[in-house]
Structures are given as C-alpha cells and as structure tokens.
Short mmCIF file of C-alpha atoms and ligand atoms in Angstrom, two decimals:
data_model
loop_
_atom_site.label_atom_id
_atom_site.label_comp_id
_atom_site.label_asym_id
_atom_site.label_seq_id
_atom_site.Cartn_x
_atom_site.Cartn_y
_atom_site.Cartn_z
CA MET A 1 35.36 -135.00 -91.94
CA ALA A 2 34.27 -135.47 -95.46
CA ARG A 3 31.85 -138.25 -96.30
CA LEU A 4 33.32 -141.12 -98.28
CA LYS A 5 31.71 -142.60 -101.42
CA THR A 6 32.39 -145.97 -102.74
CA VAL A 7 32.86 -146.28 -106.64
CA TYR A 8 34.41 -148.89 -108.87
CA VAL A 9 37.32 -147.54 -111.01
CA CYS A 10 38.83 -149.31 -114.12
CA GLN A 11 42.46 -149.74 -113.41
CA GLN A 12 43.25 -149.54 -116.91
CA CYS A 13 41.62 -146.39 -118.14
CA GLY A 14 40.04 -144.73 -115.01
CA VAL A 15 36.50 -144.99 -116.06
CA GLU A 16 34.26 -144.85 -113.01
CA SER A 17 31.04 -146.79 -112.28
CA PRO A 18 28.79 -147.00 -109.21
CA LYS A 19 28.68 -150.85 -109.61
CA TRP A 20 31.29 -153.58 -110.30
CA ILE A 21 31.40 -154.47 -114.04
CA GLY A 22 33.13 -157.55 -115.41
CA ARG A 23 34.36 -155.93 -118.67
CA CYS A 24 35.08 -152.12 -119.17
CA PRO A 25 32.81 -150.72 -121.51
CA SER A 26 35.32 -147.98 -122.53
CA CYS A 27 38.67 -149.88 -122.78
CA LYS A 28 37.27 -153.41 -123.20
CA GLU A 29 39.68 -154.75 -120.56
CA TRP A 30 38.24 -157.69 -118.59
CA ASN A 31 38.08 -157.87 -114.74
CA SER A 32 39.72 -154.41 -114.39
CA TYR A 33 37.46 -152.77 -111.86
CA ALA A 34 38.49 -152.26 -108.28
CA GLU A 35 36.57 -150.67 -105.59
CA GLN A 36 37.78 -147.33 -104.21
CA MET A 37 36.63 -144.87 -101.94
CA ILE A 38 36.58 -141.10 -102.76
CA PRO A 39 35.48 -138.43 -100.58
CA GLY A 40 31.96 -137.09 -101.53
CA ALA A 41 30.83 -133.52 -101.12
CA SER A 42 34.12 -131.79 -99.84
CA LYS A 43 35.96 -132.61 -103.00
CA LYS A 44 33.54 -130.56 -105.03
CA SER A 45 33.46 -127.64 -102.87
CA SER A 46 37.30 -127.36 -102.87
CA ARG A 47 37.37 -127.41 -106.72
CA GLU A 48 34.83 -124.76 -106.94
CA LYS A 49 36.98 -122.40 -104.92
CA LEU A 50 39.40 -122.02 -107.61
CA SER A 51 39.57 -118.62 -109.18
CA ARG A 52 37.73 -118.31 -112.36
CA PRO A 53 39.65 -117.24 -115.65
CA VAL A 54 38.41 -114.33 -117.82
CA PRO A 55 38.82 -114.19 -121.52
CA GLU A 56 41.83 -112.53 -122.80
CA LEU A 57 42.77 -111.16 -126.30
CA VAL A 58 45.41 -113.32 -127.65
CA SER A 59 47.72 -110.51 -128.75
CA GLU A 60 47.71 -109.28 -125.08
CA ILE A 61 48.63 -112.67 -123.44
CA SER A 62 52.21 -112.39 -122.37
CA SER A 63 54.44 -115.17 -123.72
CA ALA A 64 57.29 -114.65 -121.20
CA ASN A 65 56.37 -117.72 -119.54
CA GLU A 66 57.38 -119.73 -122.49
CA GLU A 67 60.94 -119.03 -121.96
CA ARG A 68 62.69 -122.19 -121.49
CA ILE A 69 65.23 -123.38 -118.76
CA SER A 70 68.05 -124.73 -120.73
CA THR A 71 69.51 -127.93 -118.91
CA GLN A 72 73.19 -128.93 -119.28
CA SER A 73 72.06 -131.91 -120.99
CA HIS A 74 72.08 -131.11 -124.80
CA GLU A 75 70.10 -134.21 -125.73
CA PHE A 76 67.58 -133.69 -123.05
CA ASN A 77 67.03 -130.18 -124.29
CA ARG A 78 66.88 -131.22 -128.07
CA VAL A 79 63.98 -133.86 -127.19
CA LEU A 80 62.06 -131.08 -125.10
CA GLY A 81 62.33 -128.72 -128.14
CA GLY A 82 65.12 -126.42 -126.50
CA GLY A 83 64.72 -126.79 -122.81
CA ILE A 84 62.17 -127.16 -119.96
CA VAL A 85 59.35 -124.73 -120.45
CA HIS A 86 58.32 -122.93 -117.11
CA GLY A 87 55.27 -124.62 -115.58
CA SER A 88 55.40 -127.51 -117.74
CA VAL A 89 54.95 -131.06 -116.43
CA ILE A 90 56.99 -133.65 -118.17
CA LEU A 91 56.37 -137.33 -117.76
CA ILE A 92 59.11 -139.75 -118.26
CA GLY A 93 58.29 -143.41 -118.72
CA GLY A 94 60.29 -146.53 -119.01
CA GLU A 95 61.18 -150.08 -118.24
CA PRO A 96 62.33 -150.66 -114.75
CA GLY A 97 66.31 -150.41 -114.58
CA ILE A 98 66.63 -148.65 -117.93
CA GLY A 99 67.81 -145.52 -116.31
CA LYS A 100 65.08 -143.00 -115.67
CA SER A 101 66.16 -142.11 -112.16
CA THR A 102 69.84 -141.71 -113.35
CA LEU A 103 68.57 -139.54 -116.11
CA ALA A 104 66.46 -137.13 -113.74
CA LEU A 105 69.18 -137.21 -111.18
CA GLN A 106 71.74 -136.11 -113.83
CA VAL A 107 69.52 -133.26 -115.26
CA ALA A 108 69.05 -132.16 -111.51
CA MET A 109 72.79 -132.47 -110.80
CA HIS A 110 74.25 -130.84 -113.85
CA SER A 111 71.92 -127.65 -113.79
CA ARG A 112 73.90 -126.01 -111.21
CA ALA A 113 71.96 -122.69 -111.69
CA ILE A 114 68.74 -124.17 -110.91
CA ARG A 115 67.58 -125.07 -107.34
CA THR A 116 66.20 -128.60 -107.75
CA LEU A 117 63.98 -130.75 -105.48
CA TYR A 118 64.36 -134.42 -106.01
CA ILE A 119 61.60 -136.27 -104.39
CA SER A 120 61.83 -140.08 -104.19
CA GLY A 121 59.27 -142.63 -102.85
CA GLU A 122 61.40 -145.55 -104.11
CA GLU A 123 64.79 -145.20 -102.72
CA SER A 124 66.50 -143.88 -99.63
CA SER A 125 68.52 -140.74 -99.52
CA ARG A 126 71.67 -142.94 -99.06
CA GLN A 127 70.86 -144.90 -102.32
CA ILE A 128 70.34 -141.61 -104.16
CA LYS A 129 73.54 -140.09 -102.78
CA LEU A 130 75.44 -143.34 -104.01
CA ARG A 131 73.90 -142.83 -107.57
CA ALA A 132 74.74 -139.03 -107.28
CA ASP A 133 78.30 -140.04 -106.34
CA ARG A 134 78.52 -142.20 -109.40
CA ILE A 135 77.50 -139.52 -111.67
CA GLY A 136 80.10 -137.39 -110.34
CA ALA A 137 80.81 -133.73 -109.61
CA GLY A 138 77.50 -131.87 -109.68
CA SER A 139 75.47 -129.13 -108.37
CA ASP A 140 75.24 -128.42 -104.43
CA ASN A 141 71.86 -126.72 -105.41
CA CYS A 142 70.24 -130.12 -105.46
CA TYR A 143 67.75 -131.16 -102.50
CA ILE A 144 66.86 -134.66 -101.93
CA LEU A 145 63.46 -135.62 -100.09
CA CYS A 146 62.16 -139.19 -99.52
CA GLU A 147 58.57 -138.69 -98.99
CA THR A 148 55.48 -140.04 -100.43
CA ASN A 149 52.77 -138.18 -98.81
CA LEU A 150 51.38 -135.24 -101.21
CA GLU A 151 50.32 -132.83 -98.28
CA SER A 152 53.90 -133.09 -96.71
CA ILE A 153 55.55 -132.87 -100.00
CA HIS A 154 53.60 -129.62 -100.65
CA ALA A 155 54.96 -128.17 -97.40
CA HIS A 156 58.36 -129.03 -98.20
CA ILE A 157 58.31 -127.55 -101.61
CA LYS A 158 56.95 -124.22 -99.85
CA ASN A 159 60.04 -124.33 -97.60
CA VAL A 160 62.61 -125.27 -100.23
CA ASN A 161 61.16 -123.07 -103.14
CA PRO A 162 62.84 -124.93 -105.88
CA GLY A 163 62.99 -123.92 -109.50
CA LEU A 164 62.59 -127.68 -110.59
CA ILE A 165 60.85 -130.47 -109.06
CA ILE A 166 61.46 -134.26 -109.74
CA ILE A 167 59.07 -136.81 -108.45
CA ASP A 168 60.39 -140.35 -108.59
CA SER A 169 57.71 -141.88 -109.18
CA ILE A 170 54.24 -140.74 -109.48
CA GLN A 171 53.03 -144.35 -108.72
CA THR A 172 54.29 -144.07 -105.13
CA LEU A 173 52.48 -140.78 -104.20
CA LYS A 174 49.72 -140.88 -101.95
CA SER A 175 47.36 -138.10 -101.07
CA GLY A 176 45.61 -138.02 -97.55
CA ASN A 177 42.15 -137.19 -99.13
CA PHE A 178 41.78 -140.80 -100.74
CA GLU A 179 41.60 -144.22 -99.20
CA SER A 180 42.87 -146.01 -102.06
CA PRO A 181 46.35 -147.46 -102.07
CA ALA A 182 49.19 -145.59 -103.71
CA GLY A 183 49.55 -146.63 -107.33
CA SER A 184 45.89 -146.83 -107.68
CA VAL A 185 44.08 -144.99 -110.53
CA SER A 186 42.33 -142.56 -108.51
CA GLN A 187 45.63 -141.65 -106.51
CA ILE A 188 47.70 -141.40 -109.48
CA ARG A 189 45.10 -139.11 -111.39
CA GLU A 190 44.60 -136.90 -108.09
CA CYS A 191 48.12 -136.56 -107.21
CA ALA A 192 49.00 -135.61 -110.94
CA ALA A 193 46.29 -133.17 -111.06
CA GLU A 194 47.26 -131.59 -107.90
CA LEU A 195 50.98 -131.26 -109.09
CA LEU A 196 49.69 -129.92 -112.36
CA ARG A 197 47.72 -127.29 -110.61
CA TYR A 198 50.66 -126.48 -108.59
CA ALA A 199 53.15 -126.23 -111.74
CA LYS A 200 50.73 -123.97 -113.58
CA GLU A 201 50.03 -121.69 -110.55
CA SER A 202 53.82 -121.21 -109.55
CA SER A 203 55.57 -121.58 -113.07
CA VAL A 204 57.84 -124.35 -111.50
CA PRO A 205 58.45 -127.09 -114.00
CA ILE A 206 57.82 -130.79 -112.58
CA MET A 207 59.27 -133.79 -113.90
CA LEU A 208 57.26 -137.08 -113.20
CA ILE A 209 58.76 -140.59 -113.46
CA GLY A 210 56.35 -143.20 -114.43
CA HIS A 211 56.20 -147.03 -114.44
CA ILE A 212 55.37 -148.81 -117.46
CA THR A 213 52.82 -151.90 -117.75
CA LYS A 214 53.86 -155.47 -119.18
CA GLU A 215 52.52 -154.29 -122.50
CA GLY A 216 54.77 -151.30 -122.63
CA GLY A 217 52.29 -148.57 -122.01
CA LEU A 218 52.65 -146.12 -119.20
CA ALA A 219 51.02 -147.56 -116.00
CA GLY A 220 48.04 -145.72 -114.67
CA PRO A 221 45.21 -143.97 -116.32
CA LYS A 222 45.22 -142.79 -119.80
CA VAL A 223 44.32 -139.55 -118.60
CA LEU A 224 47.75 -138.93 -117.03
CA GLU A 225 49.03 -138.72 -120.53
CA HIS A 226 46.37 -136.14 -121.40
CA ILE A 227 46.92 -133.88 -118.46
CA VAL A 228 50.68 -133.59 -118.68
CA ASP A 229 52.35 -131.45 -121.19
CA VAL A 230 55.15 -133.75 -122.33
CA VAL A 231 55.32 -137.47 -122.46
CA LEU A 232 58.87 -138.91 -122.88
CA GLN A 233 59.83 -142.60 -123.15
CA PHE A 234 63.43 -143.89 -122.18
CA GLU A 235 63.96 -147.06 -123.97
CA GLY A 236 66.80 -149.44 -124.94
CA ASP A 237 67.87 -152.91 -124.57
CA HIS A 238 69.17 -153.85 -121.16
CA ASN A 239 71.89 -156.13 -122.82
CA TYR A 240 73.26 -153.00 -124.53
CA LEU A 241 74.47 -149.62 -123.24
CA TYR A 242 72.56 -147.46 -125.76
CA ARG A 243 69.44 -145.69 -124.53
CA VAL A 244 66.95 -143.60 -126.68
CA LEU A 245 64.89 -140.82 -125.38
CA ARG A 246 61.88 -139.93 -127.56
CA SER A 247 58.88 -137.84 -127.14
CA SER A 248 55.26 -139.09 -127.94
CA LYS A 249 53.51 -135.91 -126.78
CA ASN A 250 55.09 -132.44 -126.54
CA ARG A 251 52.88 -129.34 -126.31
CA TYR A 252 56.01 -127.09 -126.70
CA GLY A 253 57.80 -128.63 -129.60
CA SER A 254 58.22 -131.40 -132.03
CA THR A 255 57.90 -135.01 -131.34
CA SER A 256 60.21 -136.17 -133.98
CA GLU A 257 63.49 -135.40 -132.17
CA ILE A 258 65.22 -138.15 -130.27
CA GLY A 259 68.02 -137.98 -127.68
CA LEU A 260 70.77 -140.86 -127.69
CA TYR A 261 72.56 -141.88 -124.61
CA GLU A 262 75.14 -144.52 -123.52
CA MET A 263 74.86 -145.94 -119.93
CA GLN A 264 78.42 -145.95 -118.44
CA ASP A 265 79.79 -146.55 -115.05
CA ASP A 266 79.43 -142.90 -114.24
CA GLY A 267 76.04 -142.15 -115.52
CA LEU A 268 74.46 -141.48 -118.89
CA ARG A 269 76.89 -140.05 -121.60
CA GLU A 270 75.36 -138.18 -124.53
CA VAL A 271 75.93 -139.58 -127.80
CA ALA A 272 76.49 -136.59 -130.21
CA ASN A 273 77.54 -138.77 -133.24
CA PRO A 274 75.85 -142.15 -133.31
CA SER A 275 77.11 -143.07 -136.74
CA GLU A 276 80.48 -143.30 -135.37
CA ILE A 277 79.72 -145.99 -132.91
CA LEU A 278 77.08 -147.87 -134.67
CA VAL A 279 79.34 -148.75 -137.86
CA THR A 280 82.29 -150.87 -137.21
CA ARG A 281 85.12 -150.58 -139.67
CA HIS A 282 86.27 -154.13 -140.29
CA GLN A 283 89.82 -154.96 -141.27
CA GLU A 284 88.76 -157.04 -144.24
CA ASP A 285 85.36 -157.45 -146.23
CA ILE A 286 83.18 -159.86 -144.46
CA SER A 287 79.89 -161.07 -145.95
CA GLY A 288 76.41 -160.53 -144.26
CA VAL A 289 76.95 -156.87 -143.31
CA ALA A 290 75.22 -153.86 -144.74
CA ILE A 291 75.06 -150.17 -143.60
CA SER A 292 71.73 -148.41 -143.67
CA ALA A 293 71.47 -144.70 -143.66
CA MET A 294 68.59 -144.45 -141.60
CA VAL A 295 66.60 -141.47 -139.98
CA ASP A 296 64.87 -141.66 -136.52
CA GLY A 297 62.82 -138.67 -135.71
CA LEU A 298 64.78 -135.89 -137.50
CA ARG A 299 67.93 -137.31 -136.78
CA PRO A 300 70.03 -139.14 -139.60
CA PHE A 301 72.51 -141.89 -138.63
CA LEU A 302 74.01 -144.99 -140.22
CA ILE A 303 73.77 -148.08 -138.57
CA GLU A 304 75.12 -151.60 -139.24
CA ILE A 305 72.71 -154.45 -140.11
CA GLN A 306 74.00 -158.13 -139.80
CA SER A 307 72.50 -161.10 -141.10
CA LEU A 308 73.32 -164.82 -141.35
CA VAL A 309 71.80 -167.11 -143.73
CA SER A 310 72.59 -170.85 -143.24
CA SER A 311 70.79 -174.13 -144.32
CA ALA A 312 68.15 -175.06 -141.71
CA ALA A 313 69.42 -177.62 -139.43
CA TYR A 314 65.90 -178.69 -138.51
CA GLY A 315 62.80 -179.35 -140.44
CA THR A 316 61.21 -175.79 -140.10
CA PRO A 317 63.70 -173.00 -140.73
CA GLN A 318 64.22 -170.44 -138.23
CA ARG A 319 63.73 -166.71 -138.52
CA SER A 320 64.94 -164.46 -135.95
CA SER A 321 65.51 -160.83 -135.63
CA THR A 322 66.59 -158.57 -133.04
CA GLY A 323 65.99 -154.82 -133.30
CA PHE A 324 64.01 -155.24 -136.68
CA ASP A 325 60.18 -156.19 -136.94
CA LEU A 326 60.21 -159.99 -137.42
CA ARG A 327 56.92 -159.75 -139.72
CA ARG A 328 58.75 -157.23 -141.85
CA LEU A 329 61.70 -159.64 -142.09
CA SER A 330 59.28 -162.44 -143.23
CA MET A 331 57.81 -160.07 -146.01
CA LEU A 332 61.11 -159.03 -147.30
CA LEU A 333 62.19 -162.68 -147.57
CA ALA A 334 59.02 -163.57 -149.18
CA VAL A 335 59.79 -160.74 -151.68
CA LEU A 336 63.12 -162.09 -152.35
CA GLU A 337 61.87 -165.76 -152.94
CA LYS A 338 58.93 -164.70 -155.11
CA ARG A 339 60.20 -161.68 -157.14
CA ALA A 340 63.73 -162.43 -157.39
CA GLY A 341 63.89 -166.33 -157.28
CA PHE A 342 66.19 -166.47 -154.17
CA ARG A 343 65.74 -169.89 -152.42
CA LEU A 344 65.43 -168.99 -148.81
CA ALA A 345 62.49 -171.16 -147.84
CA SER A 346 65.00 -173.87 -146.62
CA LYS A 347 67.28 -171.70 -144.83
CA ASP A 348 67.61 -170.15 -141.30
CA VAL A 349 67.81 -166.60 -141.48
CA PHE A 350 69.22 -164.42 -138.43
CA LEU A 351 68.97 -160.52 -138.33
CA ASN A 352 70.66 -158.17 -135.96
CA VAL A 353 70.76 -154.41 -135.67
CA ALA A 354 74.02 -153.11 -134.22
CA GLY A 355 73.94 -151.41 -130.52
CA GLY A 356 70.52 -153.14 -129.71
CA LEU A 357 68.69 -150.27 -131.39
CA LYS A 358 65.30 -150.84 -132.86
CA VAL A 359 64.91 -149.66 -136.36
CA THR A 360 61.54 -149.00 -137.41
CA ASP A 361 62.47 -146.72 -140.40
CA PRO A 362 61.27 -148.43 -143.86
CA ALA A 363 64.31 -147.13 -145.41
CA ALA A 364 66.34 -149.91 -143.78
CA ASP A 365 64.78 -152.54 -145.91
CA LEU A 366 67.51 -152.11 -148.66
CA ALA A 367 70.28 -152.70 -146.13
CA VAL A 368 68.41 -155.65 -144.69
CA ILE A 369 68.05 -157.54 -147.92
CA SER A 370 71.59 -156.64 -149.03
CA ALA A 371 72.93 -158.24 -145.79
CA ILE A 372 70.61 -161.22 -146.44
CA LEU A 373 71.82 -161.64 -150.06
CA SER A 374 75.46 -160.98 -149.07
CA SER A 375 75.39 -163.75 -146.35
CA ASP A 376 73.39 -166.23 -148.74
CA THR A 377 75.76 -165.91 -151.41
CA ASP A 378 78.87 -165.40 -149.10
CA LEU A 379 80.00 -162.31 -151.15
CA PRO A 380 80.80 -159.40 -149.08
CA VAL A 381 79.15 -155.84 -149.75
CA ALA A 382 81.82 -153.22 -150.31
CA GLN A 383 82.59 -151.35 -147.12
CA ASN A 384 82.43 -148.00 -148.58
CA THR A 385 78.63 -148.29 -149.53
CA CYS A 386 75.63 -147.77 -147.72
CA PHE A 387 71.85 -148.10 -148.38
CA ALA A 388 68.62 -146.13 -148.10
CA GLY A 389 65.41 -147.45 -149.83
CA GLU A 390 62.02 -149.17 -149.01
CA VAL A 391 61.38 -152.53 -150.63
CA GLY A 392 57.76 -152.88 -151.88
CA LEU A 393 55.65 -156.17 -152.30
CA SER A 394 56.40 -156.47 -155.97
CA GLY A 395 60.26 -156.22 -155.49
CA GLU A 396 60.43 -152.48 -156.40
CA ILE A 397 62.81 -150.20 -154.47
CA ARG A 398 60.82 -147.20 -153.37
CA PRO A 399 62.10 -143.75 -152.44
CA VAL A 400 62.37 -142.73 -148.93
CA SER A 401 62.00 -139.41 -146.98
CA ARG A 402 64.75 -136.99 -145.89
CA LEU A 403 67.14 -138.39 -148.65
CA GLU A 404 69.25 -135.40 -148.72
CA GLN A 405 69.83 -135.67 -144.93
CA ARG A 406 70.80 -139.35 -145.26
CA ILE A 407 73.07 -138.57 -148.28
CA THR A 408 74.81 -135.85 -146.35
CA GLU A 409 75.34 -138.24 -143.27
CA ALA A 410 76.60 -140.78 -145.26
CA GLY A 411 79.15 -138.42 -146.93
CA LYS A 412 80.24 -136.98 -143.58
CA MET A 413 80.96 -140.58 -142.21
CA GLY A 414 83.36 -141.15 -145.21
CA PHE A 415 81.06 -143.39 -147.52
CA GLN A 416 81.96 -143.33 -151.16
CA LYS A 417 78.69 -144.89 -152.48
CA ILE A 418 74.98 -144.83 -151.44
CA VAL A 419 72.39 -146.99 -153.15
CA ILE A 420 68.81 -145.39 -153.48
CA SER A 421 65.85 -146.09 -155.34
CA SER A 422 65.78 -145.13 -159.07
CA PHE A 423 62.20 -143.49 -158.31
CA SER A 424 63.96 -141.07 -156.27
CA LYS A 425 64.17 -137.31 -157.64
CA MET A 426 67.74 -136.60 -158.73
CA GLU A 427 67.37 -133.15 -159.54
CA GLY A 428 70.82 -131.55 -158.38
CA LEU A 429 71.18 -134.48 -155.97
CA GLN A 430 74.53 -135.61 -157.39
CA LYS A 431 75.86 -132.18 -157.92
CA ASN A 432 75.61 -131.26 -154.28
CA HIS A 433 77.38 -134.24 -153.05
CA LYS A 434 80.76 -135.78 -153.50
CA ILE A 435 79.59 -139.46 -152.70
CA GLU A 436 78.43 -141.37 -155.53
CA ILE A 437 74.68 -142.04 -155.79
CA LEU A 438 73.63 -145.40 -157.46
CA GLN A 439 70.05 -146.05 -158.24
CA ALA A 440 68.33 -149.33 -158.48
CA GLY A 441 64.68 -150.08 -159.27
CA LYS A 442 64.22 -153.70 -158.54
CA VAL A 443 65.71 -156.15 -156.05
CA GLU A 444 67.34 -158.12 -159.01
CA GLN A 445 69.14 -154.97 -160.11
CA LEU A 446 70.38 -154.42 -156.73
CA PHE A 447 71.77 -157.94 -156.73
CA ARG A 448 73.63 -157.25 -159.93
CA MET A 449 74.96 -153.94 -158.78
CA LEU A 450 76.19 -155.33 -155.53
CA PHE A 451 77.93 -158.54 -156.83
CA ASN A 452 78.38 -157.76 -160.64
CA ASN A 453 76.85 -160.76 -161.88
P1 LIG N 501 68.12 -146.51 -112.72
O1 LIG N 501 68.28 -145.03 -113.06
O2 LIG N 501 67.98 -147.05 -111.28
O3 LIG N 501 66.77 -147.02 -113.47
P2 LIG N 501 65.11 -146.71 -113.29
O4 LIG N 501 65.10 -145.64 -112.46
O5 LIG N 501 64.79 -146.49 -114.78
O6 LIG N 501 64.64 -148.03 -112.77
O7 LIG N 501 69.33 -147.11 -113.24
C1 LIG N 501 69.40 -148.50 -113.62
C2 LIG N 501 70.59 -149.00 -114.03
O8 LIG N 501 71.55 -148.24 -114.62
C3 LIG N 501 71.19 -150.04 -112.91
O9 LIG N 501 71.17 -151.31 -113.33
C4 LIG N 501 72.65 -149.52 -112.96
C5 LIG N 501 73.05 -148.69 -114.08
N1 LIG N 501 73.80 -147.53 -113.91
C6 LIG N 501 75.05 -147.50 -114.68
O10 LIG N 501 75.51 -148.41 -115.32
N2 LIG N 501 75.96 -146.41 -114.35
C7 LIG N 501 75.47 -145.54 -113.39
O11 LIG N 501 76.31 -144.48 -113.40
C8 LIG N 501 74.18 -145.65 -112.74
C9 LIG N 501 73.92 -144.42 -111.94
C10 LIG N 501 73.40 -146.64 -113.02
MG1 LIG N 502 64.21 -145.52 -110.50
#
C-alpha cells in the first residue's frame, strides 16, 4: 500500500501547497485551497517506468499518424480542421443542457465505420438509449458503458478495442489511486493525464466532455486545457435552437472555424447555410431592422439586427441588448449623440440579434446604428441593403477584414446593395461583384444615404 501524503490544492488552478493558504498566489482566488490525499512514493516510481524517447530526425518521423478520421458530421470535421486526428484528445465544454452529450453521441452513432465506446458517468444506459432513439437510425458499432472508475474503464477499453472513446464527463471519473472525490482538481488532472497517455500510446482518439464553471470557463484545473490537443466550446442561448461549436485551441488546425447546429427533436441538425435562416424576408418594409454581413471565424454570414427606440417611460432611459455587447451599444449611442447630433439620451434603446447568436464582429456596428437610426426616425432601411463596417469614436466608418467574402455572401443571398467604409480599398472590388457597393465615411453620411435627407 502506497504511503498517503496530504497536500492542499487550489481548486481553481491546481497549484499545490504543503499548508493551507487563504489566497492562491498563482491565480489570486480567495479560499480555493482544499485538502487532498495523494499517494507518496509509489506514484513517482510508476512514472519512472515509462519508456524514454530518443531524439529522431524530423524528416524521418512518420506522419502517418496524422491521418484524420472523417466523421459523418461535416460541421464537426470542419471545426477540427478536417476530422479527428488519431491519438488526439478533444475536450468539449459547454453549459449544462446545451447539447454536449447529444453532439458526442451523434458523432458516435453516425460514424458507422468506427467502433466507438461511449462511457457515461452521468446517465444510465437506458437514458442514453432514449437519446440514441431520438437521434434516430445509427451505427450498431457503438458501445455504451456506464462506469466512473478509471481502472475498470481501462479493462473495458482493452476488451472492446474501440476506434474512438467518448467520456461523458471527465468530472465524474475517479481513479482508485487517489482518495479525493471525483471532480476534484487532482482527480481530473490524473484521470486526464492517464487517458492522454493511453491515447498517445494506442493512437485511439478520445473525446472528453467537460463541465463549465459559473464564470463560463472550463471547470477543473487550467492544466486540463494545456494537456489536451483540442478544446472545443459548445455554446448557444437556451431559448433558441442555434448552437455554435468553436475551438479555442487546436493543435491540428485553425481555431477560427466554427460549426453551426440547430437543436431539433431528433438531435442536432447541421446548418450549412446560416444566412438563409438568420435573415427574415418581410412582406413590407419595417423600421428598426438592418442586415449585417458579418464573419464569425472564417465563415461569412448575414444576420438580422433589430432595434427599438422609444421615449423613456421612466426617468432613466433603459438600454438593453441581446447578443451584442451592451458597452459597445452604449459607445455607439454616444457616438450618434455627440458626433451626429441624434437625441437618444432620453430614449429607451433595445437591441436584438436574430437567432440568439452572439455577435462580436466589429463589422456589425454599421448595421446596429442603421437599425437604431431607422427605428428612431421610423423610416425603414431598404430590404435589399446590407452593411459591413466598424464605427470609430469620432463617428468615422472604418474598413473591416474579409470584405471580399462578405460581399460575395451578400451577393449570393440576393442583396442588391452593401454599405461599406469609404476607407476600404476598392481596387477591382465593384468589377468582381454584381451587387452595388456603396461607401460611407461618416455616420451623418450614412444617414443621408439611407433615408435621402
Ligand atoms: P444534452 O445533450 O443532454 O446536454 P448536455 O450534455 O450539454 O447537458 O441535451 C440537452 C437538451 O437537448 C435537452 O434539454 C433536450 C434537448 N434535446 C433536443 O431538443 N432534441 C434531441 O434530439 C435531444 C437528444 C436533446
Ligand atoms: Mg450531458
């Protein structure tokens, strides 16, 4: 029996200390140290037994292992950079109920050619079966195991010999070597390290599902994010059906690709053409609506921005925004007030981005102010017009990145006019596109352009 040692571990960042400390010197969190038992000597000796690598010439290292397993989910492949790399460990984080288990099970069920082992510590096999039935016809090559003990999981992995392992979730795993409860920093760290070692030795990819904290970060030690190869975030608004999968770390591809899904009764449906659903064609012109040609990651799409400006019913005007940063909205309102002379200080301003998506692209500014001006004056913006431009503090409209892509997407969606910054380089731009490209340099100019006065 290995000798047990007591240490105090910060539950936020995983730093250890022999004594209890009130405030973590590393992450500066208060009251985050908890007592934990770790095995003393025996742990070290087992680590030392690992085979030692020898230096190899870069040209002689085989790259065969980097071949990817292409899953049936096109969006999932896209976010990973073309598919799952053999031996990679992928961490998927997201709020409870957002659809992480559904996404993972769907990848497993739809990949008929791969034998998958779905290990759940959160649900019973009956519950998983019910979910699998909702997702519909799928692979008969997918095994379900409800287990949380790491050693027993290892034994089952040996028996089943899967080509892909899914762990739902890493916080429920428990290694017998440690006294601390499942979900504690040392358990998460050790279980993840153990699984990582298995993935690298056997070249079997592992998908880990992780919980997130109240603040929105992945629960558990930061080291977890360091040791895995890919970190994916699954996000969306619970009141809406759209979900966005984005990667914040990817050792095998770009982190700027996003995947879009729609949660339906029979699982997650991939959204191949987001512009079609995020833009509503109205029967008649209505005020307070403007379309932004935005880019998320590398992906251009058009999205509807809605605004309502009305006289404040109470003393203090309200500013409310869904899907757009409230501070940025306040900044844009201040620019309209100070630089362009619009009296908005005594008005309530509400802003909404269609589909419950979050817009962080600064190019949405132009559509936001157009929607606000349109609602304030009660004059509709022409439905065939869309916008792509950032608004600066002095009221100038600034050029944005990936303009060509935005213009192409707008043209593809049947828009006839796009408003961009007059500081954007126009060389050959108009020639290549049928859509009429309008340029504005200042907010006042935009106002005149939109409403002809
Ligand atoms: P789930 O995958 O359990 O979320 P997580 O693992 O992130 O906690 O899915 C949660 C929600 O998705 C649940 O509230 C029900 C809904 N859902 C559907 O709308 N359609 C479906 O086909 C499935 C399987 C789930
Ligand atoms: Mg789940």
